[in-house]
Coordinates of C-alpha atoms and ligand atoms in Angstrom, one line a residue:
X1 CA 267.8 37.1 12.1
X2 CA 264.7 35.2 12.7
X3 CA 262.1 35.4 15.4
X4 CA 259.8 32.7 16.8
X5 CA 256.1 33.4 16.3
X6 CA 253.0 31.5 17.3
X7 CA 252.4 30.5 13.7
X8 CA 255.9 29.8 12.5
X9 CA 258.9 31.7 11.6
X10 CA 258.9 35.3 10.5
X11 CA 261.9 36.6 8.6
X12 CA 262.3 40.3 8.1
X13 CA 264.0 41.5 5.0
X14 CA 267.6 42.4 5.2
X15 CA 268.5 46.0 5.7
X16 CA 269.6 47.8 2.5
X17 CA 271.1 51.0 1.4
X18 CA 267.7 52.7 0.9
X19 CA 267.6 53.4 4.7
X20 CA 265.1 52.8 7.4
X21 CA 262.3 51.7 5.2
X22 CA 264.3 48.8 3.8
X23 CA 265.1 47.6 7.3
X24 CA 261.5 47.2 8.2
X25 CA 259.6 43.9 8.1
X26 CA 257.2 43.5 5.3
X27 CA 253.9 43.9 7.0
X28 CA 251.6 42.9 4.2
X29 CA 248.1 42.1 5.3
X30 CA 248.6 38.4 5.3
X31 CA 251.5 38.8 7.8
X32 CA 249.6 40.8 10.3
X33 CA 248.4 37.9 12.5
X34 CA 251.9 36.5 12.6
X35 CA 253.6 39.7 13.4
X36 CA 251.1 40.3 16.2
X37 CA 252.5 37.3 18.0
X38 CA 256.1 38.3 17.7
X39 CA 257.5 39.4 21.1
X40 CA 259.4 42.6 21.4
X41 CA 258.6 44.1 18.0
X42 CA 257.2 47.3 19.3
X43 CA 260.2 49.6 18.8
X44 CA 260.9 47.9 15.4
X45 CA 257.4 48.4 14.3
X46 CA 257.4 52.0 15.6
X47 CA 260.4 52.7 13.4
X48 CA 258.6 51.4 10.4
X49 CA 255.3 53.3 10.6
X50 CA 255.9 55.4 7.4
X51 CA 255.9 52.1 5.5
X52 CA 253.4 49.9 7.3
X53 CA 251.1 52.3 9.2
X54 CA 250.1 49.9 11.8
X55 CA 251.0 49.6 15.4
X56 CA 250.0 46.5 17.4
X57 CA 250.4 45.2 20.9
X58 CA 252.9 42.5 21.1
X59 CA 251.6 39.6 23.2
X60 CA 252.1 35.9 23.2
X61 CA 248.5 35.3 24.2
X62 CA 246.5 37.6 21.9
X63 CA 242.7 37.4 21.8
X64 CA 240.6 38.8 19.0
X65 CA 239.5 42.4 19.8
X66 CA 236.2 43.0 21.6
X67 CA 235.6 46.1 19.5
X68 CA 237.1 47.6 16.4
X69 CA 236.3 51.0 14.9
X70 CA 236.9 51.1 11.1
X71 CA 236.5 53.7 8.4
X72 CA 237.5 56.5 10.7
X73 CA 239.9 59.4 10.7
X74 CA 241.9 58.4 13.7
X75 CA 243.9 61.2 15.4
X76 CA 246.2 59.3 17.7
X77 CA 248.2 62.0 19.5
X78 CA 251.0 59.5 19.1
X79 CA 254.0 60.9 17.2
X80 CA 254.9 57.3 16.1
X81 CA 251.7 57.1 14.0
X82 CA 249.8 60.4 14.0
X83 CA 246.9 59.3 11.8
X84 CA 245.2 56.0 11.0
X85 CA 241.9 54.5 9.7
X86 CA 241.0 52.0 12.4
X87 CA 241.5 51.0 16.0
X88 CA 241.1 47.7 17.8
X89 CA 240.3 47.4 21.5
X90 CA 240.7 44.4 23.7
X91 CA 240.8 43.9 27.5
X92 CA 240.5 47.7 28.3
X93 CA 243.4 48.6 26.1
X94 CA 244.2 49.7 22.6
X95 CA 245.3 46.5 20.8
X96 CA 246.1 47.9 17.4
X97 CA 245.9 51.1 15.3
X98 CA 246.3 50.9 11.5
X99 CA 244.5 50.7 8.2
X100 CA 241.0 49.3 7.8
X101 CA 242.3 46.1 6.3
X102 CA 245.0 45.6 8.9
X103 CA 242.6 46.0 11.8
X104 CA 239.7 44.1 10.2
X105 CA 242.2 41.2 9.8
X106 CA 242.4 41.0 13.6
X107 CA 238.7 40.5 14.2
X108 CA 237.1 37.3 15.5
X109 CA 233.5 36.0 15.6
X110 CA 232.8 38.0 18.8
X111 CA 234.3 41.3 17.7
X112 CA 231.9 44.2 17.5
X113 CA 232.8 46.1 14.3
X114 CA 231.7 49.7 14.2
X115 CA 231.8 51.8 11.0
X116 CA 232.7 55.3 12.1
X117 CA 231.5 56.7 8.7
X118 CA 234.7 58.7 8.2
X119 CA 234.3 60.6 11.5
X120 CA 237.1 61.8 13.7
X121 CA 238.2 59.4 16.4
X122 CA 240.4 61.0 19.1
X123 CA 241.9 59.9 22.4
X124 CA 239.4 60.8 25.0
X125 CA 239.7 64.4 26.1
X126 CA 241.1 65.4 29.5
X127 CA 239.4 68.3 31.3
X128 CA 242.6 69.3 33.1
X129 CA 241.2 71.9 35.5
X130 CA 237.6 72.2 36.7
X131 CA 235.8 73.2 39.9
X132 CA 232.6 71.1 40.5
X133 CA 230.2 71.1 43.4
X134 CA 230.8 74.7 44.3
X135 CA 227.2 76.0 44.2
X136 CA 226.2 78.8 46.6
X137 CA 224.5 77.6 49.8
X138 CA 221.1 79.2 48.7
X139 CA 219.9 80.0 45.2
X140 CA 221.7 83.2 44.2
X141 CA 219.6 86.3 43.5
X142 CA 219.8 87.7 40.0
X143 CA 222.5 90.3 39.3
X144 CA 223.0 92.2 36.0
X145 CA 226.0 92.1 33.7
X146 CA 227.6 88.9 34.9
X147 CA 230.2 87.7 34.3
X148 CA 232.0 90.8 33.1
X149 CA 231.9 93.4 34.5
X150 CA 229.1 92.2 36.7
X151 CA 226.8 94.5 38.7
X152 CA 227.9 97.9 40.1
X153 CA 227.5 98.7 43.7
X154 CA 224.1 100.5 43.3
X155 CA 222.6 97.6 41.3
X156 CA 223.9 95.0 43.8
X157 CA 222.6 97.0 46.9
X158 CA 219.2 97.5 45.3
X159 CA 218.9 93.8 44.5
X160 CA 219.9 92.9 48.1
X161 CA 217.4 95.4 49.6
X162 CA 214.6 93.9 47.6
X163 CA 215.5 90.3 48.4
X164 CA 216.0 91.1 52.1
X165 CA 212.3 92.2 52.4
X166 CA 211.1 88.6 51.8
X167 CA 213.9 86.4 52.9
X168 CA 215.2 85.3 56.3
X169 CA 217.7 82.7 55.1
X170 CA 220.9 83.7 53.4
X171 CA 220.7 86.2 50.5
X172 CA 223.5 85.1 48.2
X173 CA 224.8 86.4 44.9
X174 CA 227.6 86.1 42.4
X175 CA 229.5 89.3 41.8
X176 CA 231.9 90.4 39.1
X177 CA 235.0 92.6 39.1
X178 CA 233.2 95.9 39.5
X179 CA 232.3 95.0 43.0
X180 CA 235.4 93.0 43.9
X181 CA 237.4 96.1 43.0
X182 CA 235.1 98.6 44.8
X183 CA 236.9 99.6 47.9
X184 CA 234.0 100.8 50.0
X185 CA 233.3 99.2 53.4
X186 CA 230.9 96.5 52.1
X187 CA 229.9 95.3 55.5
X188 CA 228.4 98.8 56.3
X189 CA 227.0 99.2 52.9
X190 CA 225.1 95.8 53.1
X191 CA 224.1 96.4 56.7
X192 CA 222.3 99.6 55.5
X193 CA 220.0 97.6 53.1
X194 CA 219.9 94.3 55.0
X195 CA 220.4 94.9 58.7
X196 CA 218.7 91.6 59.8
X197 CA 219.3 89.3 56.9
X198 CA 222.6 87.5 56.3
X199 CA 224.2 88.4 53.0
X200 CA 227.0 86.6 51.2
X201 CA 228.5 87.7 47.8
X202 CA 231.0 85.5 46.1
X203 CA 233.2 86.5 43.1
X204 CA 232.3 84.0 40.4
X205 CA 236.0 83.2 39.9
X206 CA 236.5 82.6 43.6
X207 CA 239.3 84.4 45.6
X208 CA 237.0 87.0 47.1
X209 CA 233.8 87.0 49.2
X210 CA 231.8 89.7 51.0
X211 CA 229.6 89.2 54.1
X212 CA 227.5 91.6 56.1
X213 CA 227.3 91.9 59.9
X214 CA 224.3 89.5 60.3
X215 CA 226.2 87.0 58.1
X216 CA 229.4 87.3 60.1
X217 CA 227.4 86.9 63.3
X218 CA 225.8 83.7 62.1
X219 CA 229.2 82.4 61.0
X220 CA 230.7 83.2 64.4
X221 CA 233.3 85.4 62.9
X222 CA 234.3 88.4 65.0
X223 CA 237.0 91.1 65.1
X224 CA 239.3 88.8 67.0
X225 CA 239.5 86.2 64.3
X226 CA 243.0 85.3 63.2
X227 CA 243.8 85.2 59.5
X228 CA 243.9 81.6 58.1
X229 CA 246.9 80.1 56.4
X230 CA 246.9 81.5 52.9
X231 CA 244.2 84.0 53.3
X232 CA 243.0 87.1 55.1
X233 CA 240.0 89.1 56.4
X234 CA 239.6 92.6 55.1
X235 CA 239.7 95.3 57.8
X236 CA 239.0 99.0 58.0
X237 CA 241.4 101.6 59.4
X238 CA 240.2 100.9 63.0
X239 CA 241.0 97.2 62.5
X240 CA 237.3 96.1 62.3
X241 CA 236.2 93.6 59.8
X242 CA 235.0 95.3 56.6
X243 CA 233.1 92.3 55.3
X244 CA 235.7 91.2 52.8
X245 CA 237.3 87.8 52.8
X246 CA 240.2 86.9 50.6
X247 CA 241.7 83.6 49.4
X248 CA 241.7 80.9 52.1
X249 CA 239.3 83.1 54.2
X250 CA 236.8 83.4 51.4
X251 CA 235.6 79.8 51.8
X252 CA 232.2 80.9 53.2
X253 CA 229.9 78.3 51.4
X254 CA 231.0 75.3 53.5
X255 CA 230.8 77.4 56.7
X256 CA 227.1 78.0 55.9
X257 CA 226.1 74.6 54.4
X258 CA 228.9 72.1 54.0
X259 CA 228.6 69.8 51.0
X260 CA 227.2 66.4 51.8
X261 CA 228.4 63.4 49.8
X262 CA 224.8 62.9 48.6
X263 CA 224.3 66.4 47.2
X264 CA 227.8 66.4 45.7
X265 CA 227.2 63.0 44.1
X266 CA 224.3 64.5 42.2
X267 CA 226.4 67.4 40.8
X268 CA 229.4 65.1 40.0
X269 CA 227.0 62.6 38.4
X270 CA 225.5 65.3 36.2
X271 CA 228.9 66.5 35.3
X272 CA 229.9 63.0 34.2
X273 CA 227.0 62.8 31.9
X274 CA 227.8 66.2 30.3
X275 CA 231.4 65.3 29.9
X276 CA 230.6 61.9 28.4
X277 CA 228.6 63.7 25.7
X278 CA 231.7 65.8 24.9
X279 CA 234.1 62.8 24.7
X280 CA 235.8 63.6 27.9
X281 CA 237.4 60.6 29.6
X282 CA 239.6 62.1 32.3
X283 CA 238.7 64.9 34.7
X284 CA 241.1 66.8 36.9
X285 CA 238.9 68.1 39.7
X286 CA 240.2 71.0 41.8
X287 CA 238.7 70.1 45.1
X288 CA 237.9 73.4 46.7
X289 CA 235.2 74.0 49.3
X290 CA 235.0 70.4 50.4
X291 CA 237.0 67.7 52.0
X292 CA 238.6 64.8 50.2
X293 CA 236.5 62.4 52.2
X294 CA 233.3 63.9 51.0
X295 CA 234.4 64.0 47.4
X296 CA 235.6 60.4 47.4
X297 CA 232.3 59.3 49.0
X298 CA 230.4 61.3 46.5
X299 CA 232.3 59.7 43.6
X300 CA 231.6 56.3 45.1
X301 CA 227.9 57.1 45.1
X302 CA 227.9 58.6 41.6
X303 CA 230.0 55.6 40.3
X304 CA 232.9 57.0 38.2
X305 CA 232.3 57.0 34.5
X306 CA 235.5 58.9 33.6
X307 CA 238.9 58.7 35.3
X308 CA 238.9 61.3 38.0
X309 CA 242.0 62.8 39.5
X310 CA 241.1 64.8 42.6
X311 CA 243.6 67.6 43.3
X312 CA 243.4 68.0 47.1
X313 CA 243.0 71.6 48.3
X314 CA 246.0 72.8 50.2
X315 CA 244.3 75.2 52.5
X316 CA 241.2 73.3 53.3
X317 CA 240.7 73.5 57.1
X318 CA 244.5 73.6 57.2
X319 CA 246.4 75.7 59.7
X320 CA 249.8 74.1 59.2
X321 CA 251.3 73.3 55.9
X322 CA 252.0 69.6 56.5
X323 CA 248.3 69.0 57.3
X324 CA 247.6 69.3 53.6
X325 CA 249.6 66.1 53.0
X326 CA 248.1 64.5 56.1
X327 CA 244.7 65.0 54.5
X328 CA 245.8 63.0 51.4
X329 CA 247.3 60.2 53.6
X330 CA 244.0 59.9 55.5
X331 CA 242.1 58.9 52.3
X332 CA 244.8 56.6 50.9
X333 CA 242.8 53.5 51.6
X334 CA 239.5 55.0 50.3
X335 CA 240.7 55.0 46.7
X336 CA 238.2 53.8 44.2
X337 CA 238.7 52.3 40.7
X338 CA 239.2 55.1 38.2
X339 CA 239.9 57.7 40.9
X340 CA 243.3 59.0 41.9
X341 CA 244.1 61.6 44.5
X342 CA 246.9 64.1 43.8
X343 CA 248.1 67.4 45.0
X344 CA 247.8 69.3 47.2
X345 CA 247.0 72.4 45.1
X346 CA 248.0 75.7 46.7
X347 CA 246.7 79.0 45.8
X348 CA 249.9 81.1 45.8
X349 CA 248.4 84.4 44.8
X350 CA 245.0 85.8 43.6
X351 CA 244.0 86.9 40.1
X352 CA 244.1 90.2 38.1
X353 CA 240.3 90.3 38.2
X354 CA 240.2 91.3 41.9
X355 CA 243.7 92.7 41.5
X356 CA 245.4 90.5 44.0
X357 CA 247.8 88.4 41.8
X358 CA 251.3 89.6 42.3
X359 CA 252.4 91.6 39.3
X360 CA 255.7 93.1 38.3
X361 CA 254.1 96.4 37.3
X362 CA 251.5 98.2 39.4
X363 CA 247.8 97.7 38.4
X364 CA 247.0 100.3 35.8
X365 CA 244.2 101.9 37.7
X366 CA 245.6 101.4 41.2
X367 CA 249.0 103.2 41.4
X368 CA 251.5 101.5 43.7
X369 CA 249.5 98.3 44.0
X370 CA 251.1 95.1 42.7
X371 CA 248.9 92.6 44.4
X372 CA 250.0 90.3 47.1
X373 CA 251.2 86.8 47.9
X374 CA 249.2 84.4 50.0
X375 CA 252.4 82.9 51.5
X376 CA 255.7 84.2 52.8
X377 CA 258.9 83.0 51.3
X378 CA 259.4 80.8 54.3
X379 CA 255.9 79.2 53.9
X380 CA 256.4 78.7 50.2
X381 CA 259.8 77.1 50.7
X382 CA 258.1 74.7 53.2
X383 CA 255.5 73.8 50.6
X384 CA 258.2 73.1 48.0
X385 CA 260.3 71.0 50.3
X386 CA 257.3 68.9 51.6
X387 CA 256.2 68.4 48.0
X388 CA 259.6 66.9 47.1
X389 CA 259.5 64.6 50.1
X390 CA 256.1 63.2 49.1
X391 CA 255.1 61.0 46.2
X392 CA 252.1 63.1 45.0
X393 CA 252.2 65.9 42.5
X394 CA 252.4 69.5 43.5
X395 CA 249.9 71.9 41.9
X396 CA 250.3 75.7 42.2
X397 CA 247.8 78.3 41.3
X398 CA 250.3 81.0 40.3
X399 CA 248.9 83.9 38.2
X400 CA 250.9 87.0 38.6
X401 CA 254.2 87.4 36.7
X402 CA 256.0 88.6 39.8
X403 CA 254.6 85.6 41.7
X404 CA 255.8 83.2 39.0
X405 CA 259.3 84.8 39.3
X406 CA 259.2 84.2 43.0
X407 CA 258.1 80.6 42.7
X408 CA 260.8 79.8 40.1
X409 CA 263.5 81.5 42.2
X410 CA 262.5 79.5 45.3
X411 CA 262.3 76.2 43.4
X412 CA 265.9 76.8 42.2
X413 CA 267.0 77.4 45.8
X414 CA 265.3 74.4 47.2
X415 CA 266.4 71.6 44.8
X416 CA 268.4 70.9 41.6
X417 CA 266.7 71.2 38.3
X418 CA 266.7 67.5 37.6
X419 CA 264.7 66.8 40.8
X420 CA 262.1 69.4 39.8
X421 CA 261.8 68.0 36.3
X422 CA 260.9 64.6 37.7
X423 CA 258.3 66.2 40.0
X424 CA 256.4 67.8 37.1
X425 CA 255.0 70.7 39.0
X426 CA 251.7 72.0 37.7
X427 CA 251.1 75.6 37.3
X428 CA 247.3 76.1 37.2
X429 CA 246.9 79.0 34.8
X430 CA 250.0 80.0 32.9
X431 CA 248.8 83.6 32.7
X432 CA 251.8 85.0 34.6
X433 CA 254.8 83.2 33.1
X434 CA 256.7 86.0 31.4
X435 CA 258.4 85.2 28.1
X436 CA 261.7 86.1 29.8
X437 CA 261.4 83.1 32.1
X438 CA 260.2 80.5 29.6
X439 CA 263.6 79.0 29.4
X440 CA 263.8 78.7 33.2
X441 CA 260.3 77.3 33.4
X442 CA 261.1 74.7 30.8
X443 CA 264.3 73.7 32.5
X444 CA 262.4 73.2 35.8
X445 CA 259.9 71.0 34.0
X446 CA 256.9 73.1 34.8
X447 CA 253.7 72.0 33.2
X448 CA 251.2 74.7 32.4
X449 CA 247.5 74.1 32.6
X450 CA 245.9 76.9 30.7
X451 CA 242.2 77.8 30.5
X452 CA 241.3 79.2 27.1
X453 CA 238.2 80.9 28.6
X454 CA 240.7 83.3 30.3
X455 CA 241.7 84.4 26.8
X456 CA 238.3 85.9 26.2
X457 CA 238.1 88.1 29.3
X458 CA 237.0 91.6 28.0
X459 CA 238.6 94.8 29.2
X460 CA 237.1 95.9 32.6
X461 CA 236.1 99.5 32.9
X462 CA 237.8 100.2 29.6
X463 CA 241.1 98.8 30.8
X464 CA 242.9 95.7 29.9
X465 CA 243.3 93.3 32.8
X466 CA 247.0 92.9 32.4
X467 CA 249.8 94.8 30.7
X468 CA 251.1 91.6 29.2
X469 CA 249.3 89.2 26.9
X470 CA 248.3 85.7 27.9
X471 CA 250.4 83.1 26.1
X472 CA 249.5 79.8 24.5
X473 CA 251.5 79.0 21.4
X474 CA 254.5 80.5 23.1
X475 CA 254.5 77.6 25.6
X476 CA 254.5 75.0 22.9
X477 CA 257.3 76.8 21.1
X478 CA 259.3 77.0 24.3
X479 CA 258.9 73.3 25.0
X480 CA 256.7 73.9 28.1
X481 CA 254.2 71.0 28.3
X482 CA 250.7 72.3 27.9
X483 CA 247.3 70.9 29.0
X484 CA 243.9 72.6 28.7
X485 CA 241.0 72.8 31.0
X486 CA 237.9 74.9 31.3
X487 CA 238.4 76.3 34.8
X488 CA 234.6 76.0 34.8
X489 CA 232.5 75.4 37.8
X490 CA 230.0 78.2 37.7
X491 CA 231.2 78.9 34.2
X492 CA 231.2 77.0 30.9
X493 CA 232.9 73.6 30.8
X494 CA 232.5 72.8 27.1
X495 CA 235.9 71.6 25.9
X496 CA 235.1 72.5 22.3
X497 CA 234.3 76.1 23.2
X498 CA 237.8 76.1 24.9
X499 CA 239.2 74.5 21.8
X500 CA 237.8 77.3 19.7
X501 CA 239.3 79.9 21.9
X502 CA 242.6 78.2 21.9
X503 CA 242.8 78.2 18.1
X504 CA 241.5 81.8 17.9
X505 CA 243.1 83.6 20.9
X506 CA 241.0 86.7 20.2
X507 CA 243.3 89.0 22.2
X508 CA 246.4 87.9 20.3
X509 CA 246.0 85.7 17.3
X510 CA 249.7 85.1 17.1
X511 CA 249.3 83.0 20.2
X512 CA 246.7 80.7 18.6
X513 CA 247.4 77.0 18.6
X514 CA 246.9 74.9 15.5
X515 CA 243.9 72.5 15.7
X516 CA 246.3 69.6 16.2
X517 CA 248.3 71.4 18.9
X518 CA 245.0 72.2 20.7
X519 CA 243.7 68.6 20.4
X520 CA 247.1 67.3 21.5
X521 CA 247.0 69.6 24.6
X522 CA 243.5 68.3 25.4
X523 CA 244.5 64.6 25.1
X524 CA 248.1 63.6 25.6
X525 CA 248.9 67.0 27.2
X526 CA 246.3 66.3 29.9
X527 CA 247.8 62.8 30.6
X528 CA 251.3 64.3 30.8
X529 CA 250.0 66.9 33.3
X530 CA 249.0 64.2 35.7
X531 CA 252.0 62.0 35.1
X532 CA 249.8 59.3 33.4
X533 CA 251.3 59.8 29.9
X534 CA 252.7 56.2 29.8
X535 CA 249.1 54.8 30.3
X536 CA 246.6 57.1 28.6
X537 CA 246.1 60.1 26.4
X538 CA 247.2 58.4 23.1
X539 CA 245.7 55.9 20.8
X540 CA 248.7 53.6 20.7
X541 CA 249.0 49.8 21.5
X542 CA 249.0 49.1 25.2
X543 CA 247.5 52.4 26.1
X544 CA 244.1 52.6 27.9
X545 CA 241.2 52.3 25.5
X546 CA 239.9 55.9 26.3
X547 CA 238.5 57.4 23.1
X548 CA 235.7 59.4 21.5
X549 CA 234.1 59.4 18.0
X550 CA 233.2 63.0 17.4
X551 CA 230.1 64.4 15.6
X552 CA 232.3 66.6 13.4
X553 CA 236.0 66.8 12.5
X554 CA 237.4 69.4 14.9
X555 CA 240.6 69.5 12.9
X556 CA 238.8 70.9 9.8
X557 CA 235.3 72.2 10.7
X558 CA 234.8 76.0 10.5
X559 CA 236.0 77.6 13.8
X560 CA 232.7 79.0 14.7
X561 CA 231.1 75.6 14.6
X562 CA 233.6 74.0 17.1
X563 CA 231.5 74.6 20.3
X564 CA 228.7 72.5 18.8
X565 CA 230.8 69.4 18.7
X566 CA 229.6 66.4 20.6
X567 CA 230.7 62.9 21.1
X568 CA 228.8 60.1 19.4
X569 CA 230.7 57.3 21.2
X570 CA 232.8 57.7 24.4
X571 CA 234.8 54.8 25.7
X572 CA 236.7 54.6 28.9
X573 CA 239.0 51.6 29.6
X574 CA 237.2 49.8 26.7
X575 CA 233.8 50.4 28.2
X576 CA 231.2 52.4 26.3
X577 CA 230.1 55.2 28.7
X578 CA 228.0 57.1 26.1
X579 CA 226.7 56.1 22.7
X580 CA 224.6 58.3 20.4
X581 CA 222.1 56.5 18.1
X582 CA 223.4 58.8 15.4
X583 CA 226.6 56.8 15.2
X584 CA 225.0 53.7 13.8
X585 CA 222.0 55.3 12.0
X586 CA 222.4 55.6 8.2
X587 CA 224.0 58.8 7.1
Ligands
ZN1 ZN1 240.5 77.3 38.8

């Protein structure tokens, strides 16, 4: 068999009895340029990696690369060639991955050659779950003991009383689980210390807000208010508002001061800079507390550095379930380069922190209370059916194990397994997928986006938050695709802190990922979770040239040093979005 090449004829060796290796073409250095121009050699080359260790784009019109990185430890997240020494980039894509000699042989007079000094080169990281632009409407007052367990009632009320003496605008504060779980009538308690000043507390993890009477008055919220889709107002025994707002009702910030595109552009722009210094090249933004229009306008102002996937918020100003998809349709023409809109994301239950996620067993310190769902079976079925009828992905915040059971059962009722597998439903936080339903979750093609910071939540008031452990390695072993994200917003977004927690799992070290598994989840896992795994998330020929050169080898550095990792060079679609002078200085 012979194949036509640009430079002549290339004749692979005949297959012999030694197996696969013998069937591979001889890719000695002098042959590289010729092989590059062979059409349709990709799968053949992929089969021969153990011999030749180079993968190249096959293209009839091949230009010399614009940039090559040599002398690197290249982690590709590509099973066909997991490690290499060098990468070539041309026209926004990976052109070749291989040995120093092989990749150097591709360079032309205009190629920038960067010596990585033996450092780790990885596909750009994907932050697969973050909340940005969610600041409180006024600067929050200081509260002790945040995040866990946060202030107790006496501390919070004393702080509000003090602040109310000098402020007429909203007194706002973040609260922790102690207050979120304190069942007193918070409206009356806050009215006693701040009768004329509006007060708004927000749980730092969302899901729960508290407002006093003056606050409710300014918001125009009265006893007659009807619960929103997917949320509810807390009430006392007489049916009066008790100041609590849960789930879709707790979106108080935009009622006080809606985000403007200009202000949001500043926080998204700052986030892009932070993420560029961590080697993050894709960001999955959970778009709570603001409309898609405002977020897209803000990204246009900020000018996207990374690739943004904005997960539309299911219950944003939505009273009927189909409106969530209508909101996505409305922005279809507004799409920017490097920005995609997906979702909607629905918050199906709460969390164990405020004790509203739906659990199989009752909460340990609240006999008989299992949490609650935000949607009826009928509503959830409508969400699932509409998601299948539409092209965008479905993302579900499902945290309780009983809530997960319910979602899986309804999915099976609504459509055959094969249809769900193609849909790739995201479960934001896999905290509640019981081991006994792993098999079912894998069959339905569920993708888990886990947030390692959740693995470090300490016991609250001496009690573990859940009676079951949070799983990480178990997902990988069960064949459930895993992506990692920080769930930051107010909290820490550092992917390398999350990487450290993922390889430690302090609460249950048997669930710890290996370094490679964690880095894979942060790279190709993130791309899979947004159905972009054919385009990005790996360093393989033809994939987007999204990569980072890291300051230290996160596959080998002592665990405690992981959070200090930075990127020295971050590239998105072949374009340098961050470069540290350290990279090229002598070392
Ligand atoms: Zn979240």
